[in-house]
Short mmCIF file of N, CA and C in Angstrom, two decimals:
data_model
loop_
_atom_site.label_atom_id
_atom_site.label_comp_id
_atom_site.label_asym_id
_atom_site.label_seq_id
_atom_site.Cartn_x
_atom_site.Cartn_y
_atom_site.Cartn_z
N UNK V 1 0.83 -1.18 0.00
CA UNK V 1 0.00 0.00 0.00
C UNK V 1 0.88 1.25 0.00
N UNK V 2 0.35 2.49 -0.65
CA UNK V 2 0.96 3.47 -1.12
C UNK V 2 0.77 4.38 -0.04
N UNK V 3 1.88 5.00 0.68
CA UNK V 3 1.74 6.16 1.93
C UNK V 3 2.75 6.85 2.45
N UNK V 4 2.74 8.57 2.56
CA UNK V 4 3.36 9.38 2.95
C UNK V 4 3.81 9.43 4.37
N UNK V 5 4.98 9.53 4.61
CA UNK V 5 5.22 10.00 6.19
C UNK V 5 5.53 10.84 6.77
N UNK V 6 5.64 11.95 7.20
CA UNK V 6 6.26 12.82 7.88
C UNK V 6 6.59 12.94 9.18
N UNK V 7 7.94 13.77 9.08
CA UNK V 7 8.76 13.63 10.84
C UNK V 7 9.38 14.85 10.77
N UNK V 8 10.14 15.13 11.75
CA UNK V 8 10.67 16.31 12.11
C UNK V 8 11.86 16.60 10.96
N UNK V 9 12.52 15.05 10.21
CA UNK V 9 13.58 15.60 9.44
C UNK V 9 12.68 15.67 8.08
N UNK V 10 11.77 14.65 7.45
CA UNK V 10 11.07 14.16 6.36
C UNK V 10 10.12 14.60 6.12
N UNK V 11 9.45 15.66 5.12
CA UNK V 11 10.48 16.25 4.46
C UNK V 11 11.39 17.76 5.41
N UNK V 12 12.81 18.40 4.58
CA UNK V 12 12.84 19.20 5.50
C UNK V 12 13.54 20.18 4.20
N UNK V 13 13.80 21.36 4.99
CA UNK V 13 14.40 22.50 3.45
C UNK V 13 15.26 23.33 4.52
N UNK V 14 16.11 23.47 3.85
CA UNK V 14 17.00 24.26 4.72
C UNK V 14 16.47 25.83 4.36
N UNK V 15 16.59 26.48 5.84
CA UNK V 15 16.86 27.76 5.62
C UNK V 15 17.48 28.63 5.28
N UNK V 16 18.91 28.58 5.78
CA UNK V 16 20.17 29.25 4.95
C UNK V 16 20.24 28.64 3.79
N UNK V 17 21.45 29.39 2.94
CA UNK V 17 21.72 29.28 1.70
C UNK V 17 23.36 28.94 1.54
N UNK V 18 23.48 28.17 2.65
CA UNK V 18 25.29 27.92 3.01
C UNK V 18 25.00 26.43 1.81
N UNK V 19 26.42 26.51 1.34
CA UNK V 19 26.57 25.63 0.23
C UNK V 19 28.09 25.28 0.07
N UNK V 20 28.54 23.83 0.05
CA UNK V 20 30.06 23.88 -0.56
C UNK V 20 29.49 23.43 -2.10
N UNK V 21 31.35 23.15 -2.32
CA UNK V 21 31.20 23.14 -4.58
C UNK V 21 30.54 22.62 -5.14
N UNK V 22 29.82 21.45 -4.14
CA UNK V 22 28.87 19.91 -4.55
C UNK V 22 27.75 19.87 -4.30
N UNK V 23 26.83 19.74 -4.95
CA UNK V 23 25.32 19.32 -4.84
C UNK V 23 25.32 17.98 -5.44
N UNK V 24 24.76 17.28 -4.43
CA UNK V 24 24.35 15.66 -4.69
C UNK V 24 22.89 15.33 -4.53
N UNK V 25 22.23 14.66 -4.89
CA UNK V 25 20.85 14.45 -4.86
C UNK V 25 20.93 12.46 -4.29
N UNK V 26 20.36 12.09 -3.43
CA UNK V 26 20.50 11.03 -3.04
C UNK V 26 19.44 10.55 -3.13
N UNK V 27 19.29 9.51 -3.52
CA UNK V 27 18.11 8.35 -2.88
C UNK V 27 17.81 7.30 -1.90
N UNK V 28 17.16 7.17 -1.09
CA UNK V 28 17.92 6.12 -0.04
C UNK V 28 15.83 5.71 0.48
N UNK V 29 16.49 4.05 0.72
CA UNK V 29 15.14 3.34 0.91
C UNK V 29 15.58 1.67 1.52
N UNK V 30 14.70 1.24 1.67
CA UNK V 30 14.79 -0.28 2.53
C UNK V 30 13.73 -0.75 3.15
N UNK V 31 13.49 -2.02 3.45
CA UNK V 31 12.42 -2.61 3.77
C UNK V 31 12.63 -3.74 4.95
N UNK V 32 13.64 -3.43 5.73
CA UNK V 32 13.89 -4.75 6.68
C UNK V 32 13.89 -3.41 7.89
N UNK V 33 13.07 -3.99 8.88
CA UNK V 33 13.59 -3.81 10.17
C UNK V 33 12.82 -1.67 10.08
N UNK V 34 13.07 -0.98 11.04
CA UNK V 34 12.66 0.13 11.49
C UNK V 34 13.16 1.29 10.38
N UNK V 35 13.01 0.94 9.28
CA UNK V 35 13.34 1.98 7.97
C UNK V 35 13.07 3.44 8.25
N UNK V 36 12.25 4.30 9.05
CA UNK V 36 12.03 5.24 9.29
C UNK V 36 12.72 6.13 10.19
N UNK V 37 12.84 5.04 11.52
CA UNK V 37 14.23 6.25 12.37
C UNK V 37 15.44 5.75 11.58
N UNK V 38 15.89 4.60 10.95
CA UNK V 38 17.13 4.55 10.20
C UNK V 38 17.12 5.67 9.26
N UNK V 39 16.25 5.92 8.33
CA UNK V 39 16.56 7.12 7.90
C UNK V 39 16.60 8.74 8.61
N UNK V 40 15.57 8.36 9.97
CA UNK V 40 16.09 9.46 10.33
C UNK V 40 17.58 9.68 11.07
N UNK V 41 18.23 8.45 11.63
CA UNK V 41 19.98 8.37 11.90
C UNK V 41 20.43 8.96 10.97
N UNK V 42 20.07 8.45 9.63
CA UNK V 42 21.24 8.99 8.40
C UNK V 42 21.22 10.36 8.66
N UNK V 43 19.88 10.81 8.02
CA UNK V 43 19.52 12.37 8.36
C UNK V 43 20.63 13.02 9.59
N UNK V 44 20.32 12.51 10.55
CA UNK V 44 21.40 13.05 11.28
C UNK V 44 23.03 12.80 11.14
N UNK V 45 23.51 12.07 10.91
CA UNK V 45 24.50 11.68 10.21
C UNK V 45 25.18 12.35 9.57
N UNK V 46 24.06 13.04 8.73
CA UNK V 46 24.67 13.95 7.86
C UNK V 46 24.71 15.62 8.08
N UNK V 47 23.88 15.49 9.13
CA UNK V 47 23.50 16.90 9.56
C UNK V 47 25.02 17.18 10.81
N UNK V 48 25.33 16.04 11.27
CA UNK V 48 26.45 16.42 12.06
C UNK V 48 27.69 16.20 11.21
N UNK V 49 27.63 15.89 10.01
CA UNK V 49 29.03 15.95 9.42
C UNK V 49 29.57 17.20 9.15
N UNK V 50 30.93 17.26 9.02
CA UNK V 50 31.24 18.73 8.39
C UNK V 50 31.58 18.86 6.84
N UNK V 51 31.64 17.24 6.02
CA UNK V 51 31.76 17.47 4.72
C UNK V 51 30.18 17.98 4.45
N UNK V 52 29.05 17.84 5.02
CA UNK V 52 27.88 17.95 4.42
C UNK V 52 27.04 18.89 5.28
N UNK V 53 26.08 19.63 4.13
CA UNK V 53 24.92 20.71 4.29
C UNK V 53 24.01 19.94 3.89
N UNK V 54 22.59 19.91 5.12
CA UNK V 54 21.38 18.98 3.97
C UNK V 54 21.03 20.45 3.55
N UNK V 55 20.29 20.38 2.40
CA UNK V 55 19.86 21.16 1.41
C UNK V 55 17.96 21.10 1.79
N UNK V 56 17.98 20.04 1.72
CA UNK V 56 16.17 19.39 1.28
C UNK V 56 16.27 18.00 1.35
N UNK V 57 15.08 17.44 1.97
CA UNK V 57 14.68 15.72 1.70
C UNK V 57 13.31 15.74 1.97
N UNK V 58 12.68 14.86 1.33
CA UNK V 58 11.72 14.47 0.88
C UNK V 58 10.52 13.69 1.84
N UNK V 59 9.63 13.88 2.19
CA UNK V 59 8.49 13.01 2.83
C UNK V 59 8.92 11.60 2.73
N UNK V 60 8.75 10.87 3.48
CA UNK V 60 9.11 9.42 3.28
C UNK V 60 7.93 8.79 2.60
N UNK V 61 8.49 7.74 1.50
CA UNK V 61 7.59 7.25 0.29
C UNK V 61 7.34 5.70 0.92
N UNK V 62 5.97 4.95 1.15
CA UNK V 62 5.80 3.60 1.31
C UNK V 62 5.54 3.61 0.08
N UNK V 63 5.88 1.83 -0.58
CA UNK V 63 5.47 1.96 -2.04
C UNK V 63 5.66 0.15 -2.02
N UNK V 64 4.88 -0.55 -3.03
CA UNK V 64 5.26 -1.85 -3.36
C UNK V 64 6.38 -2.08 -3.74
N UNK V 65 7.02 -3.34 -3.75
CA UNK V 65 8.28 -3.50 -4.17
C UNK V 65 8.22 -3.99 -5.73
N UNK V 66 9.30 -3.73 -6.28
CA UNK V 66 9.84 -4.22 -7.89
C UNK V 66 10.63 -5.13 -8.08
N UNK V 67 10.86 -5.92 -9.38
CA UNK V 67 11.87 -6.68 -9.16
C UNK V 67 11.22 -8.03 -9.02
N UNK V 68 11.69 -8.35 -7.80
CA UNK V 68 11.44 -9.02 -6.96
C UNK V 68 10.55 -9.17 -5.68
N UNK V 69 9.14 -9.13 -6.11
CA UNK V 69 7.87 -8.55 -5.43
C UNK V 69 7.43 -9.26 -4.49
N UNK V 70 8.27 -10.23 -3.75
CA UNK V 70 7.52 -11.28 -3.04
C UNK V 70 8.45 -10.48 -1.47
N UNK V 71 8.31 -9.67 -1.22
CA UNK V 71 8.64 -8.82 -0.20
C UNK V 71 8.12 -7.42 0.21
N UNK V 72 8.15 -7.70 1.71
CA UNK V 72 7.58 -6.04 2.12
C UNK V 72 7.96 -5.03 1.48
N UNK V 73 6.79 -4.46 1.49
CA UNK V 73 6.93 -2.84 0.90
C UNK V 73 8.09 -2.11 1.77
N UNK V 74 8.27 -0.89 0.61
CA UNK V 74 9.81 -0.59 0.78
C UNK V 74 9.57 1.23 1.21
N UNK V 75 10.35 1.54 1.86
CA UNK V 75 10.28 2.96 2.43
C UNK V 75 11.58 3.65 1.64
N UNK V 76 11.01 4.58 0.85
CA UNK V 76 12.10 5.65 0.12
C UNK V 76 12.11 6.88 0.09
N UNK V 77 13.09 7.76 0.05
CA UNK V 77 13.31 9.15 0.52
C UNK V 77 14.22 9.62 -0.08
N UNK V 78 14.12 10.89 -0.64
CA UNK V 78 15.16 11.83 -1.07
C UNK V 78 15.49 12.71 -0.51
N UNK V 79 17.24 12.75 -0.65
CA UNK V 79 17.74 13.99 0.34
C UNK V 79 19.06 14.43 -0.81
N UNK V 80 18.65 16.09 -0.57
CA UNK V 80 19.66 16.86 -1.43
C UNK V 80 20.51 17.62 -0.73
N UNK V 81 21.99 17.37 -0.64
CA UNK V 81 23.19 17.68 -0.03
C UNK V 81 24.10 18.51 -0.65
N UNK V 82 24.40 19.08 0.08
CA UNK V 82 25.78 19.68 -0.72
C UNK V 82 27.04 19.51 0.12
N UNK V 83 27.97 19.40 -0.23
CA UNK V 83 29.33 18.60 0.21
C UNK V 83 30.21 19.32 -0.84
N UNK V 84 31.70 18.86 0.22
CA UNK V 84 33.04 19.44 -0.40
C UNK V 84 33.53 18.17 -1.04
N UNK V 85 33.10 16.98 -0.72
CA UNK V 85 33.72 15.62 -0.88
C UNK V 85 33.81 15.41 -2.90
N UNK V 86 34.31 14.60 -3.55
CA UNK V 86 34.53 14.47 -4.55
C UNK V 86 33.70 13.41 -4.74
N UNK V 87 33.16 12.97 -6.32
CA UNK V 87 32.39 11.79 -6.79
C UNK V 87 32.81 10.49 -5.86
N UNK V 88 34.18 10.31 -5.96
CA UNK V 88 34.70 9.09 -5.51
C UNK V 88 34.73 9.00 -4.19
N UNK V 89 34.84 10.10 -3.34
CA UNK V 89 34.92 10.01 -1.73
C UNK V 89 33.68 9.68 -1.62
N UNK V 90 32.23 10.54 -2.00
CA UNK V 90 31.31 9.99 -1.83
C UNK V 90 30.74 8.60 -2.45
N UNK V 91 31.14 7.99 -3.14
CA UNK V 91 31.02 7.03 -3.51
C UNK V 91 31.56 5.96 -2.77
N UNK V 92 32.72 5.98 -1.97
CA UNK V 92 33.03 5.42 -0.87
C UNK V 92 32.70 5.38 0.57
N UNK V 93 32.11 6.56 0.39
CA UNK V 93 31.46 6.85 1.58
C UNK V 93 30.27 6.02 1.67
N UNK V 94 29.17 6.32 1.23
CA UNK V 94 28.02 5.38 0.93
C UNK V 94 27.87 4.24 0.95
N UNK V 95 28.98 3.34 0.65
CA UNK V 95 29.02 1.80 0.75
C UNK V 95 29.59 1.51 2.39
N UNK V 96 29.76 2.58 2.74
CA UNK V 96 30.61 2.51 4.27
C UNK V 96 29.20 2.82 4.55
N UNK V 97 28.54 4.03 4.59
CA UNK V 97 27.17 3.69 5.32
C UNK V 97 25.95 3.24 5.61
N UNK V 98 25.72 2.54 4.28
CA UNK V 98 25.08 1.34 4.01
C UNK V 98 25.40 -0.01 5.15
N UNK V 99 26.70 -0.66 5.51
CA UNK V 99 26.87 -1.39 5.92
C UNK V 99 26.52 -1.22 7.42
N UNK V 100 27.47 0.52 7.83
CA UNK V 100 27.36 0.70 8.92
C UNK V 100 25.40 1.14 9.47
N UNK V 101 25.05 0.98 8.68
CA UNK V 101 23.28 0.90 9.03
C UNK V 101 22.78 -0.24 8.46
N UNK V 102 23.72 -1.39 8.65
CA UNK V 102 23.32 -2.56 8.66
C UNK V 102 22.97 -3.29 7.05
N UNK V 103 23.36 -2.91 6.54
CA UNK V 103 23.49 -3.30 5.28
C UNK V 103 24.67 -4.30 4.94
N UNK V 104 24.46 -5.47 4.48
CA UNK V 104 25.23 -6.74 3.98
C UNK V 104 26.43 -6.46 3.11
N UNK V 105 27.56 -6.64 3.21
CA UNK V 105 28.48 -6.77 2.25
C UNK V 105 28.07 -6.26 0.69
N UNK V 106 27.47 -7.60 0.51
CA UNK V 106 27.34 -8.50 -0.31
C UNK V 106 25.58 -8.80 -0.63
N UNK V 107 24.74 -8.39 -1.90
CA UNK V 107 23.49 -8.69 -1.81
C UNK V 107 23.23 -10.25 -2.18
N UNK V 108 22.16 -10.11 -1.61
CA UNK V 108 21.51 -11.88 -2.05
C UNK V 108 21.19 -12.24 -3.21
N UNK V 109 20.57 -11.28 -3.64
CA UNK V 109 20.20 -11.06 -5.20
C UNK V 109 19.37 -9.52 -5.88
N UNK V 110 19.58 -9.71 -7.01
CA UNK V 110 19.05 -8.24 -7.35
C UNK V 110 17.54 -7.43 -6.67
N UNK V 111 17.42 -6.75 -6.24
CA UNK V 111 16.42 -6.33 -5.61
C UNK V 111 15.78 -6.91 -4.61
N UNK V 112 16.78 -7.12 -3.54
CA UNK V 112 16.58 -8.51 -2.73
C UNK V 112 16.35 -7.06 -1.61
N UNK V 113 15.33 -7.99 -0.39
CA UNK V 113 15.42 -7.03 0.73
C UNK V 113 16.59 -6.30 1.42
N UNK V 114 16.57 -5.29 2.02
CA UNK V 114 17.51 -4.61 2.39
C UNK V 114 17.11 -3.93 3.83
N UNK V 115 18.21 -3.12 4.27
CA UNK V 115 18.15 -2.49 5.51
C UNK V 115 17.89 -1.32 5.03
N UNK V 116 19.01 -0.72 4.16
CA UNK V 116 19.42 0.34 3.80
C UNK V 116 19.58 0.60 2.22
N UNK V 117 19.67 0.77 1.25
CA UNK V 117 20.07 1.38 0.29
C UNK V 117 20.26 2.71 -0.14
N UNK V 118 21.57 2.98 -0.47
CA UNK V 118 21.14 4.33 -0.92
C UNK V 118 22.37 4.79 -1.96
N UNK V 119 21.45 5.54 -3.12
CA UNK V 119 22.19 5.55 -4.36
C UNK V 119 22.05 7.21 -4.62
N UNK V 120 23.38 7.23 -5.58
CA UNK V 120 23.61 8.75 -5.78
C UNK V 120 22.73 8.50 -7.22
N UNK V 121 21.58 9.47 -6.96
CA UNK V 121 20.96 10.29 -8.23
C UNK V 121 22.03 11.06 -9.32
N UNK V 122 22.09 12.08 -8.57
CA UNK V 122 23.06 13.09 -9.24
C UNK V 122 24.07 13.88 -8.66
N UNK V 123 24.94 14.41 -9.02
CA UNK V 123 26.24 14.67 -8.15
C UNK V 123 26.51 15.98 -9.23
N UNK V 124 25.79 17.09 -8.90
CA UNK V 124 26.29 17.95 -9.66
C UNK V 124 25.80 17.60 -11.11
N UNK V 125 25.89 18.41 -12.24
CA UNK V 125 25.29 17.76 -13.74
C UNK V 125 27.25 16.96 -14.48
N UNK V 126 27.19 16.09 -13.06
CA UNK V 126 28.49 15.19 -13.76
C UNK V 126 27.52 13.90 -14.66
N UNK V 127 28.11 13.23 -15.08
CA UNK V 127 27.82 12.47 -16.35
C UNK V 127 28.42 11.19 -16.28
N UNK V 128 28.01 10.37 -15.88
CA UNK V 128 29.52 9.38 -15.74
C UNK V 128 29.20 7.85 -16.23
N UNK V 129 29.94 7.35 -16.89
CA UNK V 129 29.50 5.84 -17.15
C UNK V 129 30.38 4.79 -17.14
N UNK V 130 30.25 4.19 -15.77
CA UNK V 130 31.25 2.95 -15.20
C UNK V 130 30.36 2.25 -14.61
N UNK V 131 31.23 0.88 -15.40
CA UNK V 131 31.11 -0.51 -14.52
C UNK V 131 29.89 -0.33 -13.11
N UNK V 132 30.51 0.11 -12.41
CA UNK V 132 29.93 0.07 -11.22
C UNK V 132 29.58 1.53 -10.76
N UNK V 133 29.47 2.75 -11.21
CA UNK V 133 29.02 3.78 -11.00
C UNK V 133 28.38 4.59 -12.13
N UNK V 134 26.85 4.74 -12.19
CA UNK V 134 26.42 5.88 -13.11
C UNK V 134 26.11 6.65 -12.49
N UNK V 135 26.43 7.95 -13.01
CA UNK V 135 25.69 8.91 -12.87
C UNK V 135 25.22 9.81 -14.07
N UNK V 136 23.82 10.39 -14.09
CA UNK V 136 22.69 10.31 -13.21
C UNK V 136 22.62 8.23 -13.37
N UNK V 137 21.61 8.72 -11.80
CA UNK V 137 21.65 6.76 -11.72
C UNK V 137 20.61 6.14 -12.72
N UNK V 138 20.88 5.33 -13.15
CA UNK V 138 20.70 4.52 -13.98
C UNK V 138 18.77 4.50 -13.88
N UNK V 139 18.02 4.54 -14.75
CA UNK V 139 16.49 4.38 -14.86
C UNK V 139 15.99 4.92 -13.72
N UNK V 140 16.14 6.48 -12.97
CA UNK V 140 15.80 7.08 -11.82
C UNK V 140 14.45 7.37 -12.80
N UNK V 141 14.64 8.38 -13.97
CA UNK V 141 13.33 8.81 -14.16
C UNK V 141 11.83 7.74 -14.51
N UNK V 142 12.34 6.76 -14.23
CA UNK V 142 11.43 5.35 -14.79
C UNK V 142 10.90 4.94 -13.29
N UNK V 143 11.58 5.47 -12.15
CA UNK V 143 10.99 4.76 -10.83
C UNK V 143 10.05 5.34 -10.16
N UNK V 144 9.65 5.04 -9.91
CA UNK V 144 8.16 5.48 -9.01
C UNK V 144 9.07 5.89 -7.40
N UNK V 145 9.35 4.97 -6.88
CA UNK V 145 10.35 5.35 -6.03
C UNK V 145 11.42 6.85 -5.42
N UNK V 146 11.65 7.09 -6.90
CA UNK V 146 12.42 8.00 -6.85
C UNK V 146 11.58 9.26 -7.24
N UNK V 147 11.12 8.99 -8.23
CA UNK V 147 10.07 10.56 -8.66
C UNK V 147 8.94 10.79 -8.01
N UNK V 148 8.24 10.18 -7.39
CA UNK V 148 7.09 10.77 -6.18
C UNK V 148 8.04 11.46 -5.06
N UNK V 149 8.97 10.94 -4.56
CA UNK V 149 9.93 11.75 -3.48
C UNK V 149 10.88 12.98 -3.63
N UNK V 150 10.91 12.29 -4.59
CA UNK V 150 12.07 14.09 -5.34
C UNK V 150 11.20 15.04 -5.76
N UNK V 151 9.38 14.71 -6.41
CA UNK V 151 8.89 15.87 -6.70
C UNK V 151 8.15 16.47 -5.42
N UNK V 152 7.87 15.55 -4.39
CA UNK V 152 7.54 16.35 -3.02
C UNK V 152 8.59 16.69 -2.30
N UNK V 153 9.54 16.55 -2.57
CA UNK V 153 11.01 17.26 -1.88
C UNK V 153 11.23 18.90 -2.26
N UNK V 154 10.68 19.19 -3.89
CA UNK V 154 10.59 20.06 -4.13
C UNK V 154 9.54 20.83 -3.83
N UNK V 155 8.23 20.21 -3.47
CA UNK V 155 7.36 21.18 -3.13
C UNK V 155 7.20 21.64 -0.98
N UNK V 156 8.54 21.51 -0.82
CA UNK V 156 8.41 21.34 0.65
C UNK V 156 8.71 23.07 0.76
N UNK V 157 8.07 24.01 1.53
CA UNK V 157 8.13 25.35 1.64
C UNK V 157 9.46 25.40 2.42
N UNK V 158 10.24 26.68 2.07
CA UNK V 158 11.58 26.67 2.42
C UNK V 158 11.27 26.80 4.27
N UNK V 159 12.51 26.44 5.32
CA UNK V 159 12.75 26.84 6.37
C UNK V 159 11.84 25.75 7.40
N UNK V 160 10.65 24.57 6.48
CA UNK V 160 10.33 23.93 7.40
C UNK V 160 11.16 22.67 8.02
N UNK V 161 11.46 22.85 9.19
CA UNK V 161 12.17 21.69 10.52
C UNK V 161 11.04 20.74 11.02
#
């Protein structure tokens, strides 16, 4: 079943206009275990880092699963950052916090349940096509997932906490 959530971080818009060189657009979602304060940890996570400014994130999205549909519905959220970090730091970064919020090595199989996922949308209008990293990510504008959350991310009025 299809349903919105809101919390003190989800959705949220920053008030200032403090920014480093990087704007990243993230996606992040999962279906095992308390998906909602885990995203709100990240949220904080990132709010106490000093590579990162949250910018904006998105209402939290319940939604059926794809793929591989014989599993709980999946909770997804967009959050737009800006950071000093480079494609590749953040790209390393992310697989570090995936795990460290309980996320497996190693998946079971493609679109297999998860704790955590979370994939870089866009990183600035970089362009990139590797093996193991696209950017923009790969069939974002095709997901339901991703475009119900990014277009209520944008309609969130500036300065609300």
């Amino acid at each position: 079943m299809r349903a919105l959530y809101f919390s003190h971080f989800f959705p949220y818009k920053a008030s200032s206009s403090f920014t480093f060189s990087n704007t990243v657009l993230l996606g992040i979602g999962g279906n095992i275990g308390d998906c909602k304060r885990r995203f709100e940890s990240l949220w904080r996570w990132f709010a106490f880092n000093k590579h990162f400014f949250i910018l904006s994130s998105s209402p939290i999205y319940k939604n059926p699963p794809f793929g591989f549909e014989n599993q709980k519905d999946f909770y997804n959220a967009t959050m737009t950052l800006s950071t000093n970090l480079s494609i590749v730091d953040l790209f390393r970064l992310v697989f570090y916090l995936e795990r460290r919020f309980g996320r497996s090595k190693k998946r079971e199989f493609k679109n297999s349940p998860r704790t955590l996922d979370i994939d870089i949308i866009f990183f600035n209008d970089l362009i990139l096509k590797h093996p193991y990293l696209k950017i923009p990510h790969e069939k974002w504008n095709k997901r339901e997932s991703v475009l119900i959350p990014l277009f209520l991310e944008y309609l969130t009025p500036k300065g609300r906490k």
